[in-house]
Coordinates of C-alpha atoms (C1' of nucleotides) in Angstrom, one line a residue:
Chain A
M110 CA 0.0 0.0 0.0
K111 CA 1.3 3.4 -1.1
E112 CA 0.1 4.8 2.2
H113 CA 2.8 3.0 4.3
F114 CA 6.1 4.6 3.5
N115 CA 9.4 4.2 5.2
F116 CA 10.3 7.0 7.6
A117 CA 12.3 7.4 10.9
Y118 CA 10.5 8.2 14.0
T119 CA 12.5 10.2 16.6
T120 CA 12.3 12.3 19.6
D121 CA 14.1 15.6 20.4
L122 CA 14.4 16.8 24.0
L123 CA 14.3 20.3 25.3
I124 CA 15.9 19.8 28.7
F125 CA 15.6 23.0 30.6
G126 CA 17.1 23.8 34.0
I127 CA 18.2 26.7 36.1
N128 CA 21.8 27.7 36.4
S129 CA 23.2 29.8 39.3
R130 CA 26.4 31.8 39.0
I131 CA 27.9 33.7 41.9
D132 CA 29.1 37.1 40.7
N133 CA 29.1 39.2 43.8
I134 CA 29.7 37.6 47.1
R135 CA 27.2 39.9 48.7
A136 CA 24.5 39.5 46.1
L137 CA 22.2 36.6 45.2
P138 CA 23.7 34.3 42.6
E139 CA 22.7 35.4 39.1
K140 CA 20.3 32.9 37.6
N141 CA 19.9 31.7 34.1
L142 CA 17.6 29.5 32.2
S143 CA 19.7 26.8 30.6
I144 CA 19.3 24.0 28.1
L145 CA 21.3 20.8 27.6
L146 CA 22.8 20.3 24.1
V147 CA 25.0 17.6 22.8
K148 CA 27.7 17.7 20.1
R149 CA 27.1 15.6 17.1
T150 CA 29.8 13.0 16.4
K151 CA 28.6 12.0 13.0
E152 CA 27.5 13.5 9.8
P153 CA 25.3 15.3 9.0
F154 CA 26.1 18.3 11.1
K155 CA 29.2 16.7 12.5
D156 CA 30.6 18.7 15.4
K157 CA 27.6 21.0 15.6
W158 CA 25.4 21.2 18.7
C159 CA 22.0 19.6 18.7
L160 CA 19.2 18.6 21.1
P161 CA 19.5 15.3 22.8
G162 CA 17.2 12.7 21.2
G163 CA 17.1 9.6 19.2
F164 CA 15.2 6.9 17.5
I165 CA 11.9 5.7 19.0
L166 CA 12.0 1.9 19.1
E167 CA 9.4 -0.4 17.7
D168 CA 8.0 -1.4 21.0
E169 CA 8.0 2.0 22.8
T170 CA 6.0 5.2 22.6
S171 CA 7.6 8.5 22.1
K172 CA 7.2 9.3 25.7
E173 CA 8.8 6.1 26.8
A174 CA 11.7 6.8 24.4
T175 CA 12.1 10.3 25.8
T176 CA 12.1 9.1 29.3
R177 CA 14.8 6.6 28.4
I178 CA 17.0 9.2 26.7
L179 CA 16.5 11.7 29.5
K180 CA 17.6 9.1 32.0
K181 CA 20.7 8.4 29.9
E182 CA 21.6 12.1 29.6
T183 CA 20.9 13.3 33.1
G184 CA 20.5 10.2 35.3
L185 CA 17.1 11.5 36.3
S186 CA 13.7 9.9 36.2
N187 CA 10.4 11.1 37.5
V188 CA 10.8 14.4 35.8
Y189 CA 8.2 16.7 34.3
L190 CA 7.9 15.9 30.6
N191 CA 5.5 17.2 28.1
Q192 CA 5.0 16.9 24.3
V193 CA 5.6 20.2 22.5
K194 CA 4.9 19.2 18.9
V195 CA 5.5 17.1 15.9
N196 CA 8.0 18.2 13.4
D197 CA 7.6 16.6 10.0
E198 CA 8.8 19.0 7.4
L199 CA 9.9 17.0 4.4
N200 CA 13.5 18.2 4.3
R201 CA 14.3 18.6 8.0
D202 CA 16.8 15.8 7.8
P203 CA 19.1 15.5 4.8
R204 CA 19.1 11.7 5.2
G205 CA 15.5 11.3 4.4
R206 CA 12.1 11.6 6.0
V207 CA 12.4 11.9 9.7
I208 CA 9.3 12.6 11.9
S209 CA 10.3 13.9 15.3
V210 CA 8.3 14.7 18.4
S211 CA 9.8 17.4 20.6
Y212 CA 9.4 17.0 24.3
M213 CA 10.1 19.5 27.0
A214 CA 11.6 18.3 30.3
L215 CA 12.0 20.6 33.2
I216 CA 14.5 19.5 35.8
D217 CA 16.0 20.7 39.1
R218 CA 19.7 20.8 38.1
T219 CA 20.7 20.4 41.8
L220 CA 19.5 16.8 41.6
I221 CA 22.1 15.9 38.9
K222 CA 24.8 13.9 40.7
E223 CA 26.6 12.2 37.9
E224 CA 29.0 13.7 35.4
L225 CA 27.4 14.7 32.1
N226 CA 28.2 12.7 29.0
P227 CA 31.5 14.1 27.6
E228 CA 29.6 15.3 24.5
A229 CA 26.9 17.1 26.5
C230 CA 27.0 20.7 27.7
W231 CA 24.6 23.2 29.4
F232 CA 24.1 26.4 27.6
N233 CA 22.6 29.5 29.3
I234 CA 19.7 31.0 27.3
T235 CA 19.1 34.7 26.8
L236 CA 16.0 35.6 24.8
T237 CA 15.5 39.2 23.8
T238 CA 12.8 40.8 21.7
K239 CA 13.8 42.9 18.8
D240 CA 10.8 44.6 17.1
N241 CA 8.5 41.6 17.4
N242 CA 11.3 39.2 16.4
Y243 CA 13.6 37.4 18.8
E244 CA 17.3 37.0 19.3
I245 CA 18.5 33.9 21.1
T246 CA 21.9 33.6 22.7
L247 CA 23.2 30.3 23.9
T248 CA 26.3 30.5 26.1
S249 CA 28.5 27.8 27.6
E250 CA 31.8 28.2 29.3
Q251 CA 33.5 27.7 26.0
E252 CA 31.4 29.3 23.4
T253 CA 28.5 31.5 22.3
I254 CA 25.9 30.7 19.7
K255 CA 23.6 33.5 18.7
Y256 CA 20.7 33.6 16.2
Q257 CA 17.8 35.7 15.2
V258 CA 14.3 34.3 14.9
K259 CA 11.6 35.7 12.6
K260 CA 8.1 35.5 13.9
T261 CA 5.2 35.2 11.6
T262 CA 1.5 35.4 12.6
L263 CA -0.4 32.4 11.4
D264 CA -3.6 33.2 13.2
Q265 CA -3.9 36.4 15.2
K266 CA -7.1 35.4 16.9
A267 CA -5.5 32.2 18.4
S268 CA -2.1 33.8 19.0
Q269 CA -0.7 31.2 16.6
Y270 CA 2.7 32.0 15.2
S271 CA 5.4 30.3 13.2
Y272 CA 9.1 30.8 13.8
Q273 CA 12.0 30.8 11.4
A274 CA 15.6 30.8 12.5
L275 CA 17.9 33.0 10.5
R276 CA 21.5 31.7 10.2
N277 CA 21.3 28.4 11.9
D278 CA 24.4 27.3 13.7
L279 CA 22.7 24.3 15.3
S280 CA 21.8 21.0 13.7
F281 CA 18.6 20.2 11.7
D282 CA 15.7 22.4 12.7
H283 CA 16.7 22.5 16.3
A284 CA 17.1 26.3 16.4
K285 CA 13.4 26.5 15.6
L286 CA 12.5 23.7 18.1
I287 CA 14.2 25.7 20.9
I288 CA 12.3 28.9 20.3
E289 CA 9.0 26.9 20.1
G290 CA 9.9 25.3 23.4
L291 CA 10.7 28.6 25.0
M292 CA 7.4 30.1 23.8
D293 CA 5.5 27.1 25.2
L294 CA 7.4 27.4 28.5
R295 CA 6.6 31.1 28.7
H296 CA 3.0 30.5 28.1
K297 CA 2.8 27.7 30.7
V298 CA 4.7 29.8 33.2
N299 CA 2.0 32.5 32.8
T300 CA -0.9 30.1 33.2
T301 CA 0.2 27.3 35.5
D302 CA 2.6 26.6 38.4
I303 CA 5.1 24.8 36.1
V304 CA 8.1 26.8 37.3
F305 CA 8.2 24.7 40.5
N306 CA 9.4 21.8 38.4
L307 CA 12.6 23.8 37.9
M308 CA 13.1 24.5 41.6
P309 CA 14.7 22.4 44.3
E310 CA 12.3 21.2 47.0
Y311 CA 13.2 24.1 49.3
F312 CA 13.8 27.6 48.0
T313 CA 13.4 31.2 49.0
I314 CA 10.7 33.5 47.5
G315 CA 13.5 35.7 46.1
E316 CA 14.9 32.8 44.2
L317 CA 11.5 31.9 42.9
K318 CA 10.9 35.4 41.7
Q319 CA 14.3 35.4 39.9
V320 CA 13.2 32.3 38.0
Y321 CA 9.9 33.8 36.9
E322 CA 11.8 36.9 35.8
I323 CA 14.3 35.2 33.6
I324 CA 11.7 33.1 31.9
L325 CA 9.3 35.9 31.3
D326 CA 12.0 38.4 30.7
K327 CA 10.5 41.1 32.8
K328 CA 10.8 42.5 36.3
L329 CA 8.1 41.6 38.7
I330 CA 6.9 43.8 41.6
N331 CA 8.2 42.5 44.8
S332 CA 5.2 43.0 47.1
A333 CA 2.7 41.9 44.5
F334 CA 4.6 38.8 43.7
R335 CA 4.8 37.8 47.3
R336 CA 1.1 38.4 47.8
V337 CA 0.1 36.3 44.8
I338 CA 2.5 33.4 45.3
A339 CA 1.9 33.1 49.0
D340 CA -1.2 30.8 48.6
R341 CA 0.9 28.3 46.7
L342 CA 3.7 28.0 49.2
I343 CA 4.3 26.4 52.5
I344 CA 6.7 28.6 54.4
T345 CA 8.8 26.5 56.7
D346 CA 10.5 27.7 59.8
Q347 CA 13.9 27.1 58.4
I348 CA 16.1 30.1 57.7
I349 CA 18.8 30.3 55.2
K350 CA 21.7 32.8 55.2
T351 CA 23.0 33.4 51.7
G352 CA 25.3 36.5 51.7
G353 CA 25.6 40.0 53.0
H354 CA 21.9 40.6 53.7
R355 CA 19.0 39.5 55.8
P356 CA 18.4 35.8 55.8
S357 CA 15.3 34.3 54.2
Q358 CA 12.7 31.7 55.1
L359 CA 12.7 28.5 53.1
C360 CA 9.6 27.7 51.2
K361 CA 8.1 24.6 49.5
Y362 CA 5.4 24.2 46.9
K363 CA 2.1 23.5 48.5
G364 CA 0.3 21.5 45.9
E365 CA -3.2 20.7 47.2
Chain B
M184 CA 18.7 0.1 9.5
K185 CA 16.8 -1.4 12.4
E186 CA 15.7 2.0 13.4
H187 CA 13.4 2.5 10.5
F188 CA 10.0 0.7 10.7
N189 CA 7.1 0.5 8.6
F190 CA 4.7 2.4 10.7
A191 CA 1.6 4.1 9.4
Y192 CA 1.5 7.9 9.8
T193 CA -2.0 9.4 10.0
T194 CA -3.9 12.4 11.0
D195 CA -7.2 12.7 13.0
L196 CA -9.2 15.8 12.8
L197 CA -11.3 17.4 15.5
I198 CA -13.5 19.7 13.4
F199 CA -15.5 21.9 15.7
G200 CA -18.3 24.3 14.8
I201 CA -21.2 26.0 16.3
N202 CA -24.8 24.7 15.8
S203 CA -27.8 26.8 16.3
R204 CA -31.2 25.4 16.9
I205 CA -34.4 27.4 17.2
D206 CA -36.5 26.2 20.2
N207 CA -38.6 29.2 21.0
I208 CA -39.6 31.6 18.4
R209 CA -39.2 34.5 20.8
A210 CA -35.8 33.4 22.2
L211 CA -32.4 33.3 20.7
P212 CA -31.5 30.0 19.0
E213 CA -29.9 27.6 21.4
K214 CA -26.3 27.2 20.5
N215 CA -24.2 24.0 20.7
L216 CA -20.6 23.2 20.2
S217 CA -20.5 20.4 17.5
I218 CA -18.0 18.1 16.0
L219 CA -18.0 16.3 12.7
L220 CA -17.7 12.5 12.8
V221 CA -17.8 10.0 10.0
K222 CA -19.0 6.4 10.0
R223 CA -16.5 3.7 9.3
T224 CA -17.3 1.6 6.3
K225 CA -14.5 -1.0 6.9
E226 CA -13.2 -3.1 9.7
P227 CA -11.9 -2.5 12.3
F228 CA -14.8 -0.7 14.0
K229 CA -17.0 -1.1 11.0
D230 CA -20.2 1.1 11.4
K231 CA -18.8 2.9 14.4
W232 CA -18.3 6.6 14.4
C233 CA -14.8 8.0 14.2
L234 CA -12.9 11.3 13.6
P235 CA -12.3 12.3 10.0
G236 CA -8.7 11.6 9.1
G237 CA -6.4 9.5 7.0
F238 CA -3.0 8.6 5.9
I239 CA -0.3 11.2 5.5
L240 CA 1.3 10.7 2.1
E241 CA 5.0 10.4 1.5
D242 CA 5.4 13.9 0.1
E243 CA 3.3 15.9 2.5
T244 CA 3.4 17.1 6.0
S245 CA 0.8 16.3 8.6
K246 CA -0.6 19.8 8.3
E247 CA -0.8 19.5 4.5
A248 CA -2.6 16.2 4.8
T249 CA -5.0 17.7 7.3
T250 CA -5.7 20.6 5.1
R251 CA -6.5 18.3 2.3
I252 CA -8.8 16.1 4.3
L253 CA -10.5 19.1 5.8
K254 CA -11.2 20.4 2.3
K255 CA -12.6 17.0 1.3
E256 CA -14.9 16.8 4.3
T257 CA -16.2 20.4 4.5
G258 CA -15.2 22.1 1.2
L259 CA -13.4 24.7 3.3
S260 CA -9.9 26.0 3.1
N261 CA -8.2 28.9 5.0
V262 CA -9.5 27.5 8.2
Y263 CA -7.9 27.7 11.7
L264 CA -5.9 24.5 12.2
N265 CA -3.6 23.6 15.0
Q266 CA -1.8 20.5 16.2
V267 CA -3.2 19.0 19.4
K268 CA -0.8 16.1 20.0
V269 CA 0.8 12.9 18.8
N270 CA -0.9 9.7 19.7
D271 CA 1.4 6.7 19.4
E272 CA 0.3 4.2 22.0
L273 CA 1.4 0.8 20.8
N274 CA -2.1 -0.8 20.5
R275 CA -4.2 2.1 19.5
D276 CA -5.0 0.4 16.2
P277 CA -5.5 -3.3 16.0
R278 CA -4.0 -3.5 12.6
G279 CA -0.5 -2.5 13.7
R280 CA 1.5 0.4 14.8
V281 CA -0.2 3.7 13.7
I282 CA 1.2 7.0 14.7
S283 CA -1.4 9.7 14.5
V284 CA -1.3 13.5 14.9
S285 CA -4.5 15.1 16.0
Y286 CA -5.4 18.5 14.7
M287 CA -8.1 20.8 15.8
A288 CA -10.0 22.8 13.1
L289 CA -12.4 25.6 14.1
I290 CA -14.8 26.5 11.4
D291 CA -17.7 28.8 10.8
R292 CA -20.4 26.3 9.9
T293 CA -22.4 29.0 8.1
L294 CA -19.7 28.9 5.4
I295 CA -20.4 25.2 4.5
K296 CA -22.4 25.3 1.3
E297 CA -22.0 21.8 -0.1
E298 CA -23.7 18.7 1.2
L299 CA -21.7 16.7 3.7
N300 CA -20.4 13.3 2.7
P301 CA -23.1 10.7 3.2
E302 CA -21.1 9.1 5.9
A303 CA -20.4 12.3 7.8
C304 CA -22.6 13.8 10.5
W305 CA -22.4 16.7 13.0
F306 CA -22.8 15.8 16.6
N307 CA -23.6 18.3 19.3
I308 CA -21.3 18.1 22.3
T309 CA -22.3 18.4 25.9
L310 CA -19.5 18.2 28.4
T311 CA -20.4 18.1 32.1
T312 CA -18.1 17.7 35.1
K313 CA -18.9 14.9 37.6
D314 CA -16.7 14.9 40.7
N315 CA -13.5 15.9 38.8
N316 CA -14.3 13.5 35.9
Y317 CA -16.2 14.3 32.8
E318 CA -19.2 13.0 31.0
I319 CA -19.4 13.6 27.3
T320 CA -22.6 13.4 25.3
L321 CA -22.6 13.5 21.5
T322 CA -26.0 14.0 19.9
S323 CA -27.0 13.9 16.3
E324 CA -30.5 13.9 14.9
Q325 CA -30.5 10.1 14.9
E326 CA -28.5 9.0 17.9
T327 CA -26.8 9.7 21.1
I328 CA -23.4 8.5 22.2
K329 CA -22.5 9.0 25.8
Y330 CA -19.3 8.2 27.8
Q331 CA -17.5 9.0 31.0
V332 CA -13.9 10.1 31.1
K333 CA -11.6 9.6 34.0
K334 CA -9.1 12.4 34.7
T335 CA -5.8 11.6 36.2
T336 CA -3.3 14.2 37.3
L337 CA 0.1 13.6 35.8
D338 CA 1.7 16.8 37.1
Q339 CA -0.3 19.1 39.3
K340 CA 2.1 22.0 39.0
A341 CA 1.8 22.1 35.3
S342 CA -1.9 21.2 35.2
Q343 CA -1.0 18.2 33.2
Y344 CA -3.6 15.5 33.1
S345 CA -4.3 12.3 31.3
Y346 CA -7.7 11.2 30.2
Q347 CA -9.2 7.7 30.0
A348 CA -12.5 7.0 28.3
L349 CA -14.6 4.5 30.0
R350 CA -16.9 2.4 27.7
N351 CA -15.8 3.5 24.3
D352 CA -18.5 3.5 21.7
L353 CA -16.3 5.3 19.2
S354 CA -13.5 3.9 17.1
F355 CA -9.8 3.5 18.1
D356 CA -8.8 6.0 20.9
H357 CA -11.0 8.7 19.4
A358 CA -13.1 9.2 22.5
K359 CA -9.9 10.2 24.2
L360 CA -8.8 12.5 21.4
I361 CA -12.1 14.3 21.6
I362 CA -11.7 15.1 25.3
E363 CA -8.1 16.2 24.8
G364 CA -9.2 18.5 22.0
L365 CA -12.0 19.9 24.2
M366 CA -9.6 20.6 27.0
D367 CA -7.2 22.3 24.6
L368 CA -10.0 24.3 23.2
R369 CA -11.2 25.4 26.6
H370 CA -7.7 26.5 27.6
K371 CA -7.2 28.5 24.4
V372 CA -10.6 30.1 24.8
N373 CA -9.5 31.4 28.2
T374 CA -6.2 32.7 27.0
T375 CA -6.7 33.9 23.4
D376 CA -9.4 35.2 21.0
I377 CA -9.7 31.8 19.3
V378 CA -13.5 31.7 19.6
F379 CA -13.8 34.2 16.7
N380 CA -12.7 31.4 14.4
L381 CA -16.0 29.7 15.2
M382 CA -18.1 32.8 14.5
P383 CA -19.3 34.2 11.2
E384 CA -17.8 37.5 10.1
Y385 CA -20.7 39.5 11.6
F386 CA -22.4 38.5 14.8
T387 CA -24.0 40.0 17.9
I388 CA -22.4 40.3 21.3
G389 CA -25.1 38.1 22.7
E390 CA -24.3 35.3 20.2
L391 CA -20.6 35.6 21.1
K392 CA -21.4 35.4 24.8
Q393 CA -23.4 32.2 24.1
V394 CA -20.4 30.6 22.4
Y395 CA -18.1 31.4 25.3
E396 CA -20.6 30.0 27.7
I397 CA -21.1 26.7 25.9
I398 CA -17.4 26.1 25.6
L399 CA -16.5 27.1 29.1
D400 CA -19.7 25.6 30.5
K401 CA -20.4 28.5 32.8
K402 CA -22.6 31.6 32.8
L403 CA -20.8 34.9 32.2
I404 CA -21.9 38.2 33.7
N405 CA -23.5 40.3 31.0
S406 CA -22.1 43.8 31.7
A407 CA -18.6 42.5 32.6
F408 CA -18.5 40.5 29.4
R409 CA -19.5 43.5 27.2
R410 CA -16.9 45.6 28.9
V411 CA -14.1 43.2 28.4
I412 CA -14.9 42.2 24.9
A413 CA -15.6 45.7 23.6
D414 CA -11.9 46.4 22.8
R415 CA -11.7 43.5 20.5
L416 CA -14.8 44.4 18.5
I417 CA -15.7 46.8 15.7
I418 CA -19.4 47.6 16.2
T419 CA -21.0 48.3 12.9
D420 CA -24.1 50.4 12.4
Q421 CA -26.0 47.5 11.1
I422 CA -28.9 46.3 13.2
I423 CA -30.3 42.8 13.2
K424 CA -33.8 41.8 14.3
T425 CA -33.9 38.2 15.6
G426 CA -37.1 37.6 17.5
G427 CA -39.4 39.1 20.0
H428 CA -36.9 41.4 21.6
R429 CA -34.8 44.5 21.1
P430 CA -32.7 44.2 17.9
S431 CA -28.9 44.1 18.2
Q432 CA -26.0 45.8 16.6
L433 CA -23.8 43.6 14.5
C434 CA -20.1 43.3 15.4
K435 CA -16.9 42.2 13.8
Y436 CA -13.6 41.0 15.2
K437 CA -11.2 43.9 15.3
G438 CA -7.8 42.2 15.0
E439 CA -5.1 44.7 15.2
Chain C
dC189 C1' -49.4 43.9 27.8
dT190 C1' -45.7 40.2 28.2
dA191 C1' -41.5 37.7 27.1
dA192 C1' -37.1 38.2 25.7
dT193 C1' -32.8 40.2 24.6
dA194 C1' -29.9 44.7 24.1
dG195 C1' -27.5 48.0 26.2
dT196 C1' -26.0 51.4 30.1
dG197 C1' -24.8 52.9 34.6
dT198 C1' -23.2 52.5 39.1
dC199 C1' -21.8 50.7 43.4
dT200 C1' -18.8 47.4 45.6
dA201 C1' -15.3 43.9 46.0
dT202 C1' -11.1 42.2 44.5
dT203 C1' -6.7 42.4 42.5
dA204 C1' -2.5 44.8 40.8
dG205 C1' 0.9 48.5 40.8
dA206 C1' 3.8 51.9 43.2
dC207 C1' 6.5 52.8 46.8
dA208 C1' 8.0 53.7 51.4
dG209 C1' 9.7 51.8 55.5
dT210 C1' 11.6 48.4 58.7
dA211 C1' 14.5 44.2 59.5
dT212 C1' 18.8 41.7 59.5
dG213 C1' 22.5 39.7 57.8
dT214 C1' 27.9 40.1 55.7
dT215 C1' 31.9 42.8 54.4
Chain D
dA179 C1' 28.8 52.2 58.0
dA180 C1' 27.5 50.4 53.5
dC181 C1' 25.3 47.0 50.8
dA182 C1' 22.1 43.8 49.7
dT183 C1' 18.1 41.3 50.2
dA184 C1' 13.8 40.1 53.3
dC185 C1' 9.5 41.3 54.5
dT186 C1' 5.4 44.4 55.8
dG187 C1' 2.2 48.0 55.2
dT188 C1' -0.5 51.3 52.7
dC189 C1' -2.3 54.2 49.2
dT190 C1' -4.0 54.2 44.6
dA191 C1' -5.4 52.4 40.1
dA192 C1' -7.5 49.0 37.4
dT193 C1' -10.6 45.3 36.9
dA194 C1' -14.4 42.1 38.0
dG195 C1' -18.9 41.0 40.0
dA196 C1' -23.6 42.2 41.2
dC197 C1' -27.5 44.3 40.0
dA198 C1' -30.7 47.7 38.7
dC199 C1' -32.6 50.3 35.1
dT200 C1' -33.9 51.7 30.3
dA201 C1' -34.8 50.4 25.3
dT202 C1' -37.0 47.9 21.8
dT203 C1' -38.8 44.3 19.3
dA204 C1' -42.6 40.2 18.2
dG205 C1' -46.5 38.1 19.5

DNA sequence: CTAATAGTGTCTATTAGACAGTATGTT
DNA sequence: AACATACTGTCTAATAGACACTATTAG
């Protein structure tokens, strides 16, 4: 039957975490949103960075494959994982027809105990808006990758957009998958409590506010933030001292 | 290569529209959210209802295939269309491994001029909440299909749920795809202007409010609704008389 | 007249923004 | 003391909910 054709079925993972860097001994560590990339060892795109991922096997679902690959890359299981979308453009892989499902994983990086694979590396993400388009900067300790993304409105009513990466230094269509994942993350941060998946079990309100701010790329009002978030937190009687300033109470996500 | 299998790659369409039925000559027509289903002519699930859909061909993307099938079923093009998710459970099709992408299409039913396919039929949807689970009723002029859906929380923080249809009278996993589409629709109605894709070009504020109410399954406050929606509308100077009550101004979506 | 929707106005309650002020650590 | 964050309080602005009131049609 002509309707069954031969294609590869793969998954691409957007593994997001929070990175903290101490700049000033008196100030809070500067936080960044980060993503895990791996260096390709084979053609095509040999030596270029790409998203972790791989083939989905005959006896597993895309989610099972993604869980397996996530475990391999980070050592973690029981992690937040959600489908972003299917990518099935005809020429997205020069080797032939490859249908990929992108998944977003949000992890608490403090839980990673093992060494990363030698080919894997965390990149900090900076996303800035330039007259309704975007500029993404990915920074590791060794290098910086920067690219512009053009945003096109597909349906204004539904806030449906398509994104096109200009000057792609990553592999395949992964530059596009990253921006799509970031937009999905932003949207979910605005409408759910998904950020808590990026936080350790205990954290301070100041740290939580920082994470909201880097994902949404805007400053939040301190008192309003505390007011709104308070319902969703259990404030423990533990106090943490983190620098040249008043110590803070540790909090925990309340859930139900 | 072992990694390439002979899977089938298909699309399933959730085509939603609004149905109006006149009950009381003096009252506004009662509106319903409706979905287009087709009756299977072959095994498996022969004579059961299923979502429109079909195989994605070797030289087209899932979106192109969906556009093609939508055109075939409704005669419409230039319609709002969005990916919902990939469904790739191992046993979702008894014939073998079938990976399907579900798409949601929102259409203005008043634009359909041609006759439907003889095997196709619109079903009105009623979605009620029963202690955190759902009951879906699909009603056509000939028959009623009713099923319960169990809701399981996968990640409370991210409001991520999975749905399981109990007693499935539809084909394949389509009962589940419908509830997932409805949840996606509800979420988008709350966060975007997507409803306007279901409306004709000109409509009254009362009709628009009815559509919001049936999708969200709750009554809205009249004055508050008018206040909030006003920014997004162009109010024309055309007046429409629709029954034993004060006539109404016709509106249009403003867009930019 | 009555039923039914359209449309306006206004009071109140809730939520968000702005910002000042106090508290408490380290360097 | 200076810096940096934690935390509280309060005033104001904006938004949402409740509800009454007027308008206008068909039957």
